[in-house]
Amino acid sequence: MNDISRLTISAEATLHDALRQLNETGQGILLLVDAAGKLLRTVTDGDIRRLLLAGHLLGDRLGTLPAMDSLVACEGISPDSALELLNERQLDHLPVVDAMGRPVAVLLRRELDQRILLSTPHLGEYEMRFIKEAFRTNWVAPLGPNVDAFEHELAAYVGVSHAVAVSSGTAALHLALRVLGVDRGDTVFCSTLTFVASANPILYQGACPVFIDSEPESWNMSPGALARALADAATVGQLPKAVIVVNLYGQSADMEQINALCDQYGVPVIEDAAESLGATYKGRASGTWGRLGVYSFNGNKIITTSGGGMLVSNDAALIDKARYLSTQAREPAPWYSHSEVGYNYRMSNVLAGIGRGQLKVLEDRVRLRRVIFERYRQGLAAIEALGWMPEAPYGRSTRWLSVCVIDVKRTSITPGEMISVLSRGGIEARHVWRPMHRQPLFDGCAYYPHEPDYSFSDEAFATGVCLPSGSNMTAEQQERVIRVVNSLFQPMKVRLS
Ligand SMILES: *Cc1c(COP(=O)(O)O)cnc(C)c1O
């Protein structure tokens, strides 16, 4: 609905012209504009029918239509407010005008009514069974048989020996830093192209983050940048206590290279696999390549417990320590005995029930997300200015989010513009993560770009757009997204349907 020129009509046009244009565009509405392109009123089939019944002729000009106050919204109106307006006035179309009063879009009730979100929970048929069991046995507590089983089942799925289920991915990352002994004044390296949750726990510990850029091949930690950062740190005798490697948007980082570098300096790796559960690297599960791995089951992730996380490792001592810290660091004694600071980070037995059900459909969800990505790639293939986040040859990405890249040399359309045009159509899209070294929160922290004079993450942020990718999105909804993007980039080639 963004090829607005097809819907506009001038006062010089006849009723017959209007009927033909209504028929061709099929939207049930035209926008009557003056010579300056300013919106005068809307014109519907019903308006023309009433004119004909009142004795007007098909050859009469639209200018003879009586003036009418049409419902109009200003640019920037939120989809929710637009829907509210339409409901209030019992209308199906809402023209949107810019500051000059010129139409820029028409919002449709049927599209606003079913907004397409970035990534929503997709429940299966098994979750309720585990939740009911928790209720039946009154295990409605942070601990219980679902928690134990979820830990075992997830550990078996990814192929590690130990796992502890916690209240969030962020909590799992915090515990990972604690069990590796990260403390006030220490340094921790972290991927810069990520969600802030990857880096916040470094600050919880009073440690100092150093941000590492991504490489273009995988959008994940650049081994070249990491090598320079480690060499510099060794020179000044300030090696990091840990390196947090993020696996972005469903794809593993190049873990063998990163591990080899870190091993050289004896620095442990924490894999932030919050976005990559279900992905593989060289045939083995993403999240199992570091000393510790972290998964998230937040509502937007590939599987969810509404909120939750898991810390995994093949090192039993590390997971035992994390489990102990996650339950207020309570020591074995007949009374409450504590000698270090702990947290209330355990997962609830009810939520673990959701997780057990979700784990059963994880493979299917990976398959569906990959299908969605392919449909975007094919549906938008005609746009030369649009590229895609690559899939590195060493593994399987889950395509947790389908991320496209705008070639700024071929178009003046920006990610911000694309996101707001989609938003007007009731479609949620997002910028790629704004890099951590650009966040005011981390002002003054060191940063190592991919090449000494080239920062990949800045480019990804400036050009990338995450498209709706939920595994429960229908093919029809996805067609809607594809249609809006196509009409934005090639308005002349697309017919309104
Ligand atoms: C979602 C996410 C987290 C945090 O997980 P929560 O369960 O929301 O705390 C951490 N890192 C990355 C990269 C994420 O996308």
mmCIF file of C-alpha atoms and ligand atoms in Angstrom, residues 167-171 173 193-199 246-248 272-275 294-301 307-309 400 433, ligand 1:
data_model
loop_
_atom_site.group_PDB
_atom_site.id
_atom_site.type_symbol
_atom_site.label_atom_id
_atom_site.label_comp_id
_atom_site.label_asym_id
_atom_site.label_seq_id
_atom_site.Cartn_x
_atom_site.Cartn_y
_atom_site.Cartn_z
ATOM 1 C CA SER A 167 15.699 -17.373 35.080
ATOM 2 C CA SER A 168 17.202 -15.720 31.974
ATOM 3 C CA GLY A 169 20.025 -15.801 29.471
ATOM 4 C CA THR A 170 21.421 -12.703 31.164
ATOM 5 C CA ALA A 171 21.519 -14.539 34.499
ATOM 6 C CA LEU A 173 25.959 -15.012 31.438
ATOM 7 C CA LEU A 193 27.646 -6.477 17.472
ATOM 8 C CA THR A 194 25.097 -7.814 19.946
ATOM 9 C CA PHE A 195 22.240 -7.119 22.318
ATOM 10 C CA VAL A 196 23.252 -5.256 25.466
ATOM 11 C CA ALA A 197 22.515 -8.359 27.597
ATOM 12 C CA SER A 198 25.800 -9.874 26.381
ATOM 13 C CA ALA A 199 27.798 -7.076 27.984
ATOM 14 C CA VAL A 246 28.177 -13.982 20.518
ATOM 15 C CA ASN A 247 26.486 -16.161 17.868
ATOM 16 C CA LEU A 248 24.342 -13.622 16.089
ATOM 17 C CA ASP A 272 26.611 -16.397 24.145
ATOM 18 C CA ALA A 273 24.382 -18.742 22.136
ATOM 19 C CA ALA A 274 21.163 -16.997 23.197
ATOM 20 C CA GLU A 275 20.270 -16.526 19.523
ATOM 21 C CA VAL A 294 24.607 -19.724 27.375
ATOM 22 C CA TYR A 295 21.126 -20.162 25.899
ATOM 23 C CA SER A 296 18.071 -17.936 26.305
ATOM 24 C CA PHE A 297 14.390 -18.888 26.299
ATOM 25 C CA ASN A 298 13.061 -15.355 26.246
ATOM 26 C CA GLY A 299 9.740 -14.879 24.421
ATOM 27 C CA ASN A 300 11.369 -13.757 21.170
ATOM 28 C CA LYS A 301 13.915 -16.590 20.883
ATOM 29 C CA GLY A 307 11.580 -16.115 30.223
ATOM 30 C CA GLY A 308 14.526 -18.334 31.039
ATOM 31 C CA GLY A 309 18.066 -19.383 30.280
ATOM 32 C CA TRP A 400 16.534 -17.009 13.903
ATOM 33 C CA TRP A 433 21.851 -4.293 16.920
HETATM 34 C C1 LIG B 1 18.282 -12.503 24.201
HETATM 35 C C2 LIG B 1 19.739 -12.357 24.324
HETATM 36 C C3 LIG B 1 20.386 -12.413 25.570
HETATM 37 C C4 LIG B 1 19.663 -12.381 26.888
HETATM 38 O O1 LIG B 1 18.767 -13.373 27.115
HETATM 39 P P1 LIG B 1 17.564 -13.099 28.157
HETATM 40 O O2 LIG B 1 17.010 -14.466 28.360
HETATM 41 O O3 LIG B 1 16.611 -12.173 27.488
HETATM 42 O O4 LIG B 1 18.148 -12.523 29.392
HETATM 43 C C5 LIG B 1 21.763 -12.381 25.600
HETATM 44 N N1 LIG B 1 22.471 -12.282 24.475
HETATM 45 C C6 LIG B 1 21.895 -12.200 23.273
HETATM 46 C C7 LIG B 1 22.777 -12.106 22.075
HETATM 47 C C8 LIG B 1 20.515 -12.208 23.153
HETATM 48 O O5 LIG B 1 19.951 -12.087 21.955
#
